[in-house]
């Protein structure tokens, strides 16, 4: 227990507060108070690293707004010099496996441009001569070497480059990240990484290896996840090598990624089922997100994935990692409404179920469980849904080829059950604002594009003539350039400024 003891002197007014610690809690229980407490008798100080909020999200579904706030609450209460797993028990450590899918969500909500470069120093500080890092940074306890799912070591640098243009952190940590990837490669046998601890951690209880024990998945092979992450890391490392002008390493690690991809498909692709491993949600979403599926097989795998979600009455069966990949791959492959149904569930397992049980922050498990076991009720690892809100409901996505939002993508998905969505992201280039709303047979999209930036805008229109901007034909605005007209979308390049697009005859 994270517990403080204070003995009163008993003379006059006494003031005390804990030093060198903090406590995460929701309720205060006071015993022996001389009168019913009144407002002001108990004062609570909010303590966390002072990262400023950068994002806002709102839509016509109050449930999604509450989920968003729950995720923001959880992330905010787990930023204390390191990105902690929970604030209320005495663990409070920087678990790298949780962080792998949490990084992006945090960046959409807070300015992490100084926080993450500091934390990657903590990760590097755990590195052994063989290149391995630890599961937790700074290291107190956990696994050495870290689980291969700890792609967060590379993603910390890569996302700082993508969102903030921070090439320095890539350059400084490239040797260490290279050693970590080389270590994982040294642990392969016929291209398959030979160890796993967590894998897709904490799926719903009925999909656990031991429903009464730890959070290891029963149906998603740990070695498959480990191997997929080596492929992912090798690919990222190759791209980072190109950024810093190291073409030899760019070629080498691209070749390594290709070798691992071949082994992954040889070992886990099932031609008969049209899916990977057990053909469950996690395995198929993971393979799709990582880019491991042969192009000819993508429609089949995506269809399998959507059908499995439908079979489970639009509920997820994934854990902390593959929940992110499930929602994003469904959306990217034509099943956005299926992803929406998962996100908006109010029954177990799901975020709405947590809210129905009175949650104000995310749980460690999908189940409503209490007591001293692994039952944290303030745990950000299931919060990757929030990046889906920003990337797909609002449509704000950076472009890695033009980091720090020099150029970026605006591609909102207009969901059937939503009437409007609006939000913003305060980037290093300035404020991006986006909103869309249905208005009869029209769709109104309003945007703010920062100075000296360009947005690639996808408008859901059948033809260019269905669109006007501020009452004028779009091509009459010198800041707008037509890029393409494809099935269901008109694609424009839009320069800095404020815009109001009206799409006539809009149908889903």
Tab-separated table of C-alpha atoms in Angstrom:
chain	number	residue	atom	x	y	z
A	1	UNK	CA	0.000	0.000	0.000
A	2	UNK	CA	1.124	3.547	-0.722
A	3	UNK	CA	0.514	4.844	2.794
A	4	UNK	CA	1.504	7.900	4.827
A	5	UNK	CA	1.290	8.132	8.640
A	6	UNK	CA	1.158	11.482	10.448
A	7	UNK	CA	0.824	11.891	14.198
A	8	UNK	CA	-0.646	15.217	15.330
A	9	UNK	CA	1.098	17.259	17.984
A	10	UNK	CA	-2.264	18.416	19.292
A	11	UNK	CA	-1.620	22.152	19.611
A	12	UNK	CA	-3.418	24.668	17.376
A	13	UNK	CA	-3.688	24.393	13.598
A	14	UNK	CA	-1.331	21.858	12.051
A	15	UNK	CA	-0.516	21.769	8.338
A	16	UNK	CA	1.181	18.841	6.623
A	17	UNK	CA	1.583	17.418	3.172
A	18	UNK	CA	3.589	14.422	1.901
A	19	UNK	CA	6.969	15.110	0.302
A	20	UNK	CA	8.692	13.087	-2.436
A	21	UNK	CA	5.526	11.118	-3.158
A	22	UNK	CA	1.989	11.496	-4.448
A	23	UNK	CA	-1.192	9.445	-4.217
A	24	UNK	CA	-3.724	8.578	-6.845
A	25	UNK	CA	-7.225	8.314	-5.374
A	26	UNK	CA	-10.859	9.063	-6.021
A	27	UNK	CA	-12.445	9.190	-2.574
A	28	UNK	CA	-11.371	10.513	0.815
A	29	UNK	CA	-12.574	8.710	3.926
A	30	UNK	CA	-12.389	10.735	7.137
A	31	UNK	CA	-13.018	9.170	10.543
A	32	UNK	CA	-13.314	10.942	13.900
A	33	UNK	CA	-13.898	14.385	12.410
A	34	UNK	CA	-15.424	16.672	15.096
A	35	UNK	CA	-18.248	17.864	12.796
A	36	UNK	CA	-19.657	17.055	9.347
A	37	UNK	CA	-16.926	18.198	6.898
A	38	UNK	CA	-17.691	21.282	4.865
A	39	UNK	CA	-16.207	22.515	1.601
A	40	UNK	CA	-12.659	23.737	2.141
A	41	UNK	CA	-11.866	21.438	5.084
A	42	UNK	CA	-10.056	19.009	2.783
A	43	UNK	CA	-7.845	20.484	0.070
A	44	UNK	CA	-6.462	18.332	-2.736
A	45	UNK	CA	-3.438	19.386	-4.821
A	46	UNK	CA	-3.218	18.027	-8.348
A	47	UNK	CA	0.360	16.941	-9.031
A	48	UNK	CA	1.782	15.897	-12.399
A	49	UNK	CA	4.333	16.956	-14.962
A	50	UNK	CA	3.222	20.290	-16.451
A	51	UNK	CA	2.622	19.192	-20.039
A	52	UNK	CA	0.104	21.556	-21.608
A	53	UNK	CA	-3.094	20.229	-23.210
A	54	UNK	CA	-2.967	20.307	-27.017
A	55	UNK	CA	-6.093	18.550	-28.253
A	56	UNK	CA	-9.860	18.819	-28.051
A	57	UNK	CA	-12.545	16.387	-29.210
A	58	UNK	CA	-16.325	16.518	-29.176
A	59	UNK	CA	-19.085	14.828	-31.150
A	60	UNK	CA	-22.843	14.310	-31.111
A	61	UNK	CA	-22.603	11.068	-29.107
A	62	UNK	CA	-22.218	11.941	-25.392
A	63	UNK	CA	-20.842	8.453	-24.727
A	64	UNK	CA	-17.810	9.065	-26.943
A	65	UNK	CA	-17.269	12.454	-25.281
A	66	UNK	CA	-17.299	10.774	-21.856
A	67	UNK	CA	-14.888	8.085	-23.062
A	68	UNK	CA	-12.560	10.783	-24.395
A	69	UNK	CA	-12.632	12.606	-21.051
A	70	UNK	CA	-12.020	9.356	-19.182
A	71	UNK	CA	-8.926	8.692	-21.323
A	72	UNK	CA	-7.607	12.242	-20.878
A	73	UNK	CA	-8.144	11.973	-17.104
A	74	UNK	CA	-6.198	8.716	-17.033
A	75	UNK	CA	-3.291	9.960	-19.119
A	76	UNK	CA	-3.056	13.198	-17.130
A	77	UNK	CA	-2.857	11.336	-13.829
A	78	UNK	CA	-0.068	9.081	-15.111
A	79	UNK	CA	2.498	11.665	-16.193
A	80	UNK	CA	4.947	12.021	-13.320
A	81	UNK	CA	8.376	12.461	-14.879
A	82	UNK	CA	7.828	9.008	-16.376
A	83	UNK	CA	4.672	7.688	-18.082
A	84	UNK	CA	3.393	5.539	-15.230
A	85	UNK	CA	1.103	2.534	-15.370
A	86	UNK	CA	-1.077	3.712	-12.481
A	87	UNK	CA	-0.968	6.417	-9.782
A	88	UNK	CA	-2.796	4.740	-6.909
A	89	UNK	CA	-0.760	1.683	-5.905
A	90	UNK	CA	2.905	1.772	-4.968
A	91	UNK	CA	4.065	0.435	-8.356
A	92	UNK	CA	3.800	3.603	-10.513
A	93	UNK	CA	6.442	2.717	-13.102
A	94	UNK	CA	7.185	3.336	-16.766
A	95	UNK	CA	6.173	0.087	-18.456
A	96	UNK	CA	7.385	0.048	-22.069
A	97	UNK	CA	4.842	-2.502	-23.276
A	98	UNK	CA	1.925	-0.265	-22.220
A	99	UNK	CA	3.589	2.720	-23.842
A	100	UNK	CA	3.867	1.118	-27.286
A	101	UNK	CA	0.213	1.910	-28.100
A	102	UNK	CA	-0.145	4.846	-25.706
A	103	UNK	CA	2.407	7.243	-27.223
A	104	UNK	CA	0.222	8.577	-30.020
A	105	UNK	CA	-2.849	9.111	-27.835
A	106	UNK	CA	-0.791	11.119	-25.358
A	107	UNK	CA	0.692	13.304	-28.118
A	108	UNK	CA	-2.766	14.158	-29.448
A	109	UNK	CA	-3.822	15.299	-25.973
A	110	UNK	CA	-0.666	16.845	-24.474
A	111	UNK	CA	2.559	18.537	-25.523
A	112	UNK	CA	5.039	15.692	-25.038
A	113	UNK	CA	7.878	17.358	-26.980
A	114	UNK	CA	10.105	17.558	-23.892
A	115	UNK	CA	8.621	14.758	-21.812
A	116	UNK	CA	9.278	11.949	-24.303
A	117	UNK	CA	12.887	12.911	-25.148
A	118	UNK	CA	13.532	12.883	-21.398
A	119	UNK	CA	11.940	9.454	-21.006
A	120	UNK	CA	13.808	7.889	-23.921
A	121	UNK	CA	16.975	8.845	-22.014
A	122	UNK	CA	15.617	6.762	-19.122
A	123	UNK	CA	15.056	3.832	-21.484
A	124	UNK	CA	18.573	4.126	-22.928
A	125	UNK	CA	19.956	4.176	-19.408
A	126	UNK	CA	18.694	0.612	-18.870
A	127	UNK	CA	20.492	-0.786	-21.920
A	128	UNK	CA	22.977	-3.612	-21.384
A	129	UNK	CA	26.103	-4.176	-23.516
A	130	UNK	CA	24.249	-6.898	-25.474
A	131	UNK	CA	21.737	-4.254	-26.631
A	132	UNK	CA	18.811	-5.380	-24.512
A	133	UNK	CA	16.703	-2.918	-22.527
A	134	UNK	CA	14.369	-3.579	-19.609
A	135	UNK	CA	10.570	-3.782	-19.476
A	136	UNK	CA	10.458	-0.789	-17.140
A	137	UNK	CA	12.382	2.488	-17.180
A	138	UNK	CA	13.908	3.609	-14.908
A	139	UNK	CA	14.454	-0.021	-13.939
A	140	UNK	CA	13.313	-1.223	-10.519
A	141	UNK	CA	11.783	-4.583	-11.287
A	142	UNK	CA	10.441	-6.377	-14.345
A	143	UNK	CA	11.987	-8.365	-17.148
A	144	UNK	CA	15.506	-8.084	-18.495
A	145	UNK	CA	15.533	-8.211	-21.480
A	146	UNK	CA	12.300	-6.372	-22.212
A	147	UNK	CA	9.468	-8.074	-23.997
A	148	UNK	CA	9.851	-7.589	-27.778
A	149	UNK	CA	6.537	-5.701	-27.707
A	150	UNK	CA	8.510	-2.751	-26.331
A	151	UNK	CA	8.635	-1.012	-29.705
A	152	UNK	CA	8.081	2.118	-27.623
A	153	UNK	CA	11.871	2.543	-27.452
A	154	UNK	CA	11.855	3.345	-31.177
A	155	UNK	CA	8.400	4.905	-31.303
A	156	UNK	CA	9.322	7.528	-28.718
A	157	UNK	CA	11.944	8.874	-31.113
A	158	UNK	CA	9.939	8.279	-34.289
A	159	UNK	CA	6.778	10.000	-33.030
A	160	UNK	CA	8.816	12.949	-31.733
A	161	UNK	CA	10.171	13.288	-35.260
A	162	UNK	CA	6.766	12.840	-36.903
A	163	UNK	CA	4.812	15.250	-34.666
A	164	UNK	CA	7.523	17.705	-33.581
A	165	UNK	CA	10.236	17.437	-36.248
A	166	UNK	CA	12.755	16.425	-33.577
A	167	UNK	CA	15.541	14.875	-35.639
A	168	UNK	CA	18.003	15.288	-32.770
A	169	UNK	CA	16.380	12.595	-30.628
A	170	UNK	CA	16.472	10.190	-33.597
A	171	UNK	CA	20.136	10.901	-34.279
A	172	UNK	CA	21.235	10.699	-30.622
A	173	UNK	CA	19.439	7.447	-29.875
A	174	UNK	CA	19.930	5.694	-33.210
A	175	UNK	CA	22.944	3.633	-32.000
A	176	UNK	CA	21.022	2.399	-28.948
A	177	UNK	CA	17.861	1.622	-30.914
A	178	UNK	CA	19.972	-0.213	-33.462
A	179	UNK	CA	21.509	-2.333	-30.691
A	180	UNK	CA	18.034	-3.209	-29.379
A	181	UNK	CA	16.842	-4.350	-32.823
A	182	UNK	CA	20.065	-6.316	-33.302
A	183	UNK	CA	19.482	-7.975	-29.933
A	184	UNK	CA	15.965	-9.038	-30.933
A	185	UNK	CA	17.298	-10.338	-34.248
A	186	UNK	CA	19.890	-12.382	-32.349
A	187	UNK	CA	17.000	-14.057	-30.540
A	188	UNK	CA	15.402	-15.395	-33.735
A	189	UNK	CA	15.259	-18.993	-34.883
A	190	UNK	CA	14.328	-19.370	-38.555
A	191	UNK	CA	13.179	-15.758	-38.465
A	192	UNK	CA	10.868	-16.167	-35.441
A	193	UNK	CA	11.727	-14.382	-32.182
A	194	UNK	CA	12.115	-17.043	-29.503
A	195	UNK	CA	10.712	-15.355	-26.397
A	196	UNK	CA	7.636	-13.510	-25.160
A	197	UNK	CA	6.325	-12.426	-21.748
A	198	UNK	CA	3.194	-10.334	-22.238
A	199	UNK	CA	2.138	-10.366	-25.877
A	200	UNK	CA	-1.310	-8.827	-26.359
A	201	UNK	CA	-1.784	-8.341	-22.633
A	202	UNK	CA	-5.122	-8.517	-20.806
A	203	UNK	CA	-7.787	-9.413	-23.348
A	204	UNK	CA	-11.235	-10.087	-21.835
A	205	UNK	CA	-11.168	-12.789	-19.154
A	206	UNK	CA	-12.684	-15.516	-21.334
A	207	UNK	CA	-9.749	-15.183	-23.738
A	208	UNK	CA	-6.995	-15.505	-21.136
A	209	UNK	CA	-4.619	-18.423	-20.826
A	210	UNK	CA	-5.509	-18.575	-17.120
A	211	UNK	CA	-8.721	-16.640	-16.349
A	212	UNK	CA	-7.808	-16.528	-12.674
A	213	UNK	CA	-4.134	-15.719	-13.183
A	214	UNK	CA	-2.117	-13.279	-15.303
A	215	UNK	CA	-3.132	-11.392	-18.438
A	216	UNK	CA	-1.507	-13.650	-21.071
A	217	UNK	CA	-3.721	-14.239	-24.114
A	218	UNK	CA	-4.917	-17.767	-24.830
A	219	UNK	CA	-5.467	-17.342	-28.577
A	220	UNK	CA	-2.841	-14.824	-29.701
A	221	UNK	CA	0.615	-16.472	-29.847
A	222	UNK	CA	3.216	-14.490	-27.928
A	223	UNK	CA	5.989	-15.431	-30.352
A	224	UNK	CA	3.895	-14.171	-33.260
A	225	UNK	CA	3.514	-10.797	-31.541
A	226	UNK	CA	7.249	-10.723	-30.715
A	227	UNK	CA	8.180	-11.500	-34.303
A	228	UNK	CA	5.769	-8.927	-35.714
A	229	UNK	CA	7.289	-6.266	-33.493
A	230	UNK	CA	10.795	-7.118	-34.687
A	231	UNK	CA	9.523	-6.590	-38.248
A	232	UNK	CA	7.944	-3.292	-37.175
A	233	UNK	CA	11.090	-2.075	-35.398
A	234	UNK	CA	13.394	-3.061	-38.255
A	235	UNK	CA	11.199	-1.102	-40.670
A	236	UNK	CA	11.109	1.984	-38.443
A	237	UNK	CA	14.859	1.782	-37.935
A	238	UNK	CA	15.372	1.655	-41.698
A	239	UNK	CA	13.276	4.809	-42.108
A	240	UNK	CA	15.130	6.577	-39.298
A	241	UNK	CA	18.439	5.653	-40.909
A	242	UNK	CA	17.279	7.391	-44.095
A	243	UNK	CA	16.277	10.492	-42.118
A	244	UNK	CA	19.774	10.866	-40.663
A	245	UNK	CA	21.516	10.010	-43.943
A	246	UNK	CA	22.704	6.519	-43.028
A	247	UNK	CA	21.821	4.719	-46.247
A	248	UNK	CA	23.782	1.545	-45.487
A	249	UNK	CA	21.685	0.888	-42.367
A	250	UNK	CA	18.519	1.900	-44.217
A	251	UNK	CA	19.158	-0.879	-46.743
A	252	UNK	CA	20.281	-3.418	-44.133
A	253	UNK	CA	17.271	-3.056	-41.833
A	254	UNK	CA	14.822	-2.954	-44.723
A	255	UNK	CA	16.252	-6.289	-45.828
A	256	UNK	CA	15.972	-7.593	-42.243
A	257	UNK	CA	12.312	-6.552	-42.137
A	258	UNK	CA	11.671	-8.387	-45.408
A	259	UNK	CA	13.302	-11.540	-44.025
A	260	UNK	CA	11.230	-11.408	-40.828
A	261	UNK	CA	8.028	-10.798	-42.829
A	262	UNK	CA	8.660	-13.932	-44.860
A	263	UNK	CA	9.196	-15.976	-41.689
A	264	UNK	CA	6.092	-14.476	-40.067
A	265	UNK	CA	3.893	-15.450	-43.004
A	266	UNK	CA	5.491	-18.867	-43.335
A	267	UNK	CA	4.802	-19.596	-39.676
A	268	UNK	CA	1.443	-17.937	-39.005
A	269	UNK	CA	-0.505	-17.465	-42.253
A	270	UNK	CA	-3.293	-20.019	-42.692
A	271	UNK	CA	-4.441	-20.218	-46.281
A	272	UNK	CA	-7.467	-22.323	-45.395
A	273	UNK	CA	-8.895	-19.912	-42.814
A	274	UNK	CA	-7.690	-16.787	-44.577
A	275	UNK	CA	-6.187	-15.437	-41.394
A	276	UNK	CA	-3.258	-15.579	-39.018
A	277	UNK	CA	-2.646	-18.010	-36.159
A	278	UNK	CA	-6.038	-18.689	-34.506
A	279	UNK	CA	-7.744	-16.265	-36.919
A	280	UNK	CA	-8.861	-14.159	-33.961
A	281	UNK	CA	-9.235	-10.382	-33.851
A	282	UNK	CA	-5.815	-9.696	-32.350
A	283	UNK	CA	-3.826	-11.862	-34.767
A	284	UNK	CA	-5.494	-10.505	-37.908
A	285	UNK	CA	-5.568	-6.872	-36.798
A	286	UNK	CA	-1.912	-7.084	-35.787
A	287	UNK	CA	-0.815	-8.537	-39.137
A	288	UNK	CA	-2.813	-5.914	-41.046
A	289	UNK	CA	-1.568	-2.952	-39.023
A	290	UNK	CA	2.067	-4.020	-39.269
A	291	UNK	CA	1.830	-4.369	-43.048
A	292	UNK	CA	2.607	-8.076	-42.953
A	293	UNK	CA	-0.312	-9.236	-45.101
A	294	UNK	CA	0.293	-9.892	-48.799
A	295	UNK	CA	-1.731	-7.391	-50.845
A	296	UNK	CA	-3.826	-10.143	-52.451
A	297	UNK	CA	-4.844	-11.411	-49.001
A	298	UNK	CA	-5.744	-8.068	-47.383
A	299	UNK	CA	-9.474	-8.100	-48.373
A	300	UNK	CA	-9.859	-11.634	-47.048
A	301	UNK	CA	-8.120	-10.922	-43.742
A	302	UNK	CA	-10.046	-7.687	-43.239
A	303	UNK	CA	-13.335	-9.450	-43.981
A	304	UNK	CA	-12.438	-12.208	-41.500
A	305	UNK	CA	-11.679	-9.548	-38.919
A	306	UNK	CA	-14.990	-7.764	-39.404
A	307	UNK	CA	-16.921	-11.035	-39.316
A	308	UNK	CA	-15.286	-12.028	-36.044
A	309	UNK	CA	-16.318	-8.696	-34.508
A	310	UNK	CA	-19.871	-9.281	-35.747
A	311	UNK	CA	-19.811	-12.818	-34.333
A	312	UNK	CA	-19.018	-11.327	-30.924
A	313	UNK	CA	-21.936	-8.902	-31.244
A	314	UNK	CA	-19.578	-6.035	-32.105
A	315	UNK	CA	-17.399	-6.507	-29.035
A	316	UNK	CA	-13.630	-6.712	-28.974
A	317	UNK	CA	-11.605	-9.744	-27.875
A	318	UNK	CA	-8.257	-7.909	-27.867
A	319	UNK	CA	-5.826	-6.802	-25.177
A	320	UNK	CA	-3.807	-3.653	-24.546
A	321	UNK	CA	-1.863	-3.712	-27.827
A	322	UNK	CA	-4.172	-5.056	-30.482
A	323	UNK	CA	-7.187	-2.985	-29.439
A	324	UNK	CA	-5.502	-0.017	-31.163
A	325	UNK	CA	-4.767	-2.077	-34.248
A	326	UNK	CA	-8.296	-3.535	-34.373
A	327	UNK	CA	-10.046	-0.171	-34.607
A	328	UNK	CA	-7.550	1.374	-37.017
A	329	UNK	CA	-7.314	-1.556	-39.428
A	330	UNK	CA	-11.086	-1.944	-39.586
A	331	UNK	CA	-11.382	1.755	-40.423
A	332	UNK	CA	-8.565	1.712	-42.986
A	333	UNK	CA	-9.997	-1.335	-44.761
A	334	UNK	CA	-13.588	-0.261	-45.309
A	335	UNK	CA	-15.184	-1.300	-42.018
A	336	UNK	CA	-15.337	2.041	-40.237
A	337	UNK	CA	-18.898	1.499	-39.021
A	338	UNK	CA	-17.846	-1.798	-37.450
A	339	UNK	CA	-15.069	0.028	-35.585
A	340	UNK	CA	-17.603	2.640	-34.448
A	341	UNK	CA	-19.883	-0.045	-33.013
A	342	UNK	CA	-16.979	-1.396	-30.957
A	343	UNK	CA	-16.068	2.067	-29.697
A	344	UNK	CA	-19.642	2.902	-28.705
A	345	UNK	CA	-20.479	-0.332	-26.887
A	346	UNK	CA	-22.015	0.070	-23.442
A	347	UNK	CA	-21.836	-3.596	-22.426
A	348	UNK	CA	-18.863	-5.748	-21.460
A	349	UNK	CA	-16.170	-5.598	-22.683
A	350	UNK	CA	-15.729	-1.966	-23.656
A	351	UNK	CA	-15.124	1.583	-22.543
A	352	UNK	CA	-18.838	2.316	-22.216
A	353	UNK	CA	-19.111	-0.628	-19.833
A	354	UNK	CA	-16.470	0.984	-17.615
A	355	UNK	CA	-18.479	4.215	-17.592
A	356	UNK	CA	-21.662	2.304	-16.747
A	357	UNK	CA	-19.929	1.075	-13.599
A	358	UNK	CA	-19.078	4.627	-12.552
A	359	UNK	CA	-15.548	4.835	-13.953
A	360	UNK	CA	-13.947	8.243	-14.414
A	361	UNK	CA	-10.583	6.760	-15.437
A	362	UNK	CA	-9.685	3.632	-17.428
A	363	UNK	CA	-9.330	0.201	-15.875
A	364	UNK	CA	-6.400	-2.187	-16.114
A	365	UNK	CA	-8.748	-5.014	-17.091
A	366	UNK	CA	-11.909	-5.085	-19.152
A	367	UNK	CA	-13.654	-6.678	-16.159
A	368	UNK	CA	-15.097	-4.790	-13.204
A	369	UNK	CA	-12.777	-6.270	-10.590
A	370	UNK	CA	-11.705	-4.885	-7.239
A	371	UNK	CA	-9.306	-5.871	-4.475
A	372	UNK	CA	-5.561	-6.190	-4.180
A	373	UNK	CA	-4.986	-8.184	-7.373
A	374	UNK	CA	-4.249	-6.746	-10.841
A	375	UNK	CA	-7.333	-4.540	-10.677
A	376	UNK	CA	-6.201	-0.954	-11.168
A	377	UNK	CA	-8.995	1.509	-11.946
A	378	UNK	CA	-6.639	4.167	-13.298
A	379	UNK	CA	-4.564	2.586	-16.059
A	380	UNK	CA	-3.898	4.283	-19.435
A	381	UNK	CA	-2.896	1.206	-21.468
A	382	UNK	CA	-6.443	0.725	-22.847
A	383	UNK	CA	-6.614	4.388	-23.923
A	384	UNK	CA	-5.415	4.048	-27.525
A	385	UNK	CA	-9.021	4.593	-28.635
A	386	UNK	CA	-8.446	8.318	-28.238
A	387	UNK	CA	-5.974	8.426	-31.120
A	388	UNK	CA	-8.754	6.845	-33.226
A	389	UNK	CA	-11.023	9.772	-32.301
A	390	UNK	CA	-8.451	12.268	-33.546
A	391	UNK	CA	-7.213	10.332	-36.584
A	392	UNK	CA	-10.534	9.134	-37.972
A	393	UNK	CA	-13.527	10.917	-36.404
A	394	UNK	CA	-11.769	14.283	-36.752
A	395	UNK	CA	-9.437	13.052	-39.498
A	396	UNK	CA	-6.230	14.785	-38.316
A	397	UNK	CA	-3.156	12.781	-39.304
A	398	UNK	CA	0.498	13.845	-39.623
A	399	UNK	CA	2.534	13.011	-42.717
A	400	UNK	CA	5.830	11.322	-41.841
A	401	UNK	CA	7.304	12.471	-45.171
A	402	UNK	CA	6.750	16.070	-44.050
A	403	UNK	CA	7.240	15.980	-40.271
A	404	UNK	CA	6.038	18.551	-37.761
A	405	UNK	CA	2.874	19.208	-39.798
A	406	UNK	CA	4.607	20.967	-42.684
A	407	UNK	CA	2.085	18.908	-44.626
A	408	UNK	CA	-0.605	16.754	-43.092
A	409	UNK	CA	-3.760	14.824	-43.932
A	410	UNK	CA	-7.356	15.748	-43.094
A	411	UNK	CA	-9.628	12.778	-43.764
A	412	UNK	CA	-12.605	12.663	-41.411
A	413	UNK	CA	-14.856	9.623	-41.516
A	414	UNK	CA	-18.516	10.673	-41.556
A	415	UNK	CA	-20.108	8.024	-39.357
A	416	UNK	CA	-23.759	7.099	-39.810
A	417	UNK	CA	-24.687	7.454	-36.138
A	418	UNK	CA	-22.999	10.836	-35.645
A	419	UNK	CA	-24.525	14.177	-36.594
A	420	UNK	CA	-21.371	16.204	-35.995
A	421	UNK	CA	-17.797	16.067	-34.737
A	422	UNK	CA	-15.409	18.885	-33.930
A	423	UNK	CA	-11.991	19.324	-32.429
A	424	UNK	CA	-8.523	20.733	-32.697
A	425	UNK	CA	-4.834	19.983	-32.346
A	426	UNK	CA	-2.282	22.596	-31.347
A	427	UNK	CA	0.811	21.616	-33.336
A	428	UNK	CA	4.302	23.096	-33.550
A	429	UNK	CA	3.083	24.909	-36.675
A	430	UNK	CA	-0.060	26.274	-35.048
A	431	UNK	CA	-3.676	25.319	-34.438
A	432	UNK	CA	-5.467	22.844	-36.677
A	433	UNK	CA	-9.238	22.988	-36.270
A	434	UNK	CA	-11.737	20.710	-37.926
A	435	UNK	CA	-15.455	20.152	-37.711
A	436	UNK	CA	-18.118	18.446	-39.748
A	437	UNK	CA	-21.889	18.329	-39.405
A	438	UNK	CA	-24.802	16.938	-41.348
A	439	UNK	CA	-27.402	19.480	-42.394
A	440	UNK	CA	-30.266	17.892	-44.305
A	441	UNK	CA	-28.820	16.614	-47.575
A	442	UNK	CA	-25.693	18.678	-47.075
A	443	UNK	CA	-22.435	18.095	-45.250
A	444	UNK	CA	-20.673	21.143	-43.832
A	445	UNK	CA	-16.932	20.845	-43.151
A	446	UNK	CA	-15.102	23.760	-41.493
A	447	UNK	CA	-11.314	23.884	-41.209
A	448	UNK	CA	-8.477	26.028	-39.954
A	449	UNK	CA	-5.074	25.352	-41.523
A	450	UNK	CA	-1.994	26.928	-39.838
A	451	UNK	CA	0.282	29.381	-41.639
A	452	UNK	CA	2.988	27.923	-43.899
A	453	UNK	CA	1.429	24.452	-43.982
A	454	UNK	CA	-0.483	22.391	-46.532
A	455	UNK	CA	-3.273	19.902	-45.877
A	456	UNK	CA	-4.263	17.011	-48.108
A	457	UNK	CA	-8.020	17.105	-47.669
A	458	UNK	CA	-10.374	14.231	-48.469
A	459	UNK	CA	-13.971	15.365	-48.996
A	460	UNK	CA	-16.670	12.666	-49.263
A	461	UNK	CA	-18.227	13.886	-52.493
A	462	UNK	CA	-19.007	12.117	-55.739
A	463	UNK	CA	-17.837	14.941	-57.973
A	464	UNK	CA	-16.140	18.332	-57.742
A	465	UNK	CA	-19.303	20.210	-58.752
A	466	UNK	CA	-21.023	19.066	-55.542
A	467	UNK	CA	-18.613	21.170	-53.461
A	468	UNK	CA	-18.375	24.866	-52.797
A	469	UNK	CA	-16.185	26.774	-50.362
A	470	UNK	CA	-17.678	29.831	-48.649
A	471	UNK	CA	-20.324	29.934	-51.376
A	472	UNK	CA	-17.858	29.765	-54.274
A	473	UNK	CA	-16.660	27.035	-56.609
A	474	UNK	CA	-13.579	25.530	-54.954
A	475	UNK	CA	-11.154	26.146	-57.833
A	476	UNK	CA	-11.740	29.896	-57.566
A	477	UNK	CA	-9.778	29.934	-54.317
A	478	UNK	CA	-6.035	30.243	-55.008
A	479	UNK	CA	-5.274	28.362	-51.779
A	480	UNK	CA	-7.078	25.252	-53.040
A	481	UNK	CA	-5.720	22.834	-55.628
A	482	UNK	CA	-7.498	19.773	-57.015
A	483	UNK	CA	-5.367	16.643	-56.642
A	484	UNK	CA	-7.708	13.822	-57.626
A	485	UNK	CA	-11.275	12.549	-57.811
A	486	UNK	CA	-11.629	8.938	-56.742
A	487	UNK	CA	-14.561	6.726	-55.810
A	488	UNK	CA	-16.381	8.525	-53.018
A	489	UNK	CA	-13.770	11.257	-52.487
A	490	UNK	CA	-12.601	14.531	-53.939
A	491	UNK	CA	-9.003	15.132	-52.858
A	492	UNK	CA	-7.774	18.703	-52.502
A	493	UNK	CA	-4.576	20.407	-51.413
A	494	UNK	CA	-5.471	23.268	-49.090
A	495	UNK	CA	-3.161	26.039	-47.915
A	496	UNK	CA	-3.286	28.046	-44.718
A	497	UNK	CA	-6.500	29.800	-43.799
A	498	UNK	CA	-10.053	29.187	-42.608
A	499	UNK	CA	-12.509	27.339	-44.839
A	500	UNK	CA	-16.149	26.331	-44.974
A	501	UNK	CA	-16.899	23.534	-47.431
A	502	UNK	CA	-20.466	22.718	-48.367
A	503	UNK	CA	-21.053	19.316	-49.948
A	504	UNK	CA	-24.432	19.060	-51.703
A	505	UNK	CA	-26.373	15.838	-52.200
A	506	UNK	CA	-24.389	14.123	-49.488
A	507	UNK	CA	-25.211	10.471	-48.917
A	508	UNK	CA	-23.284	7.925	-46.901
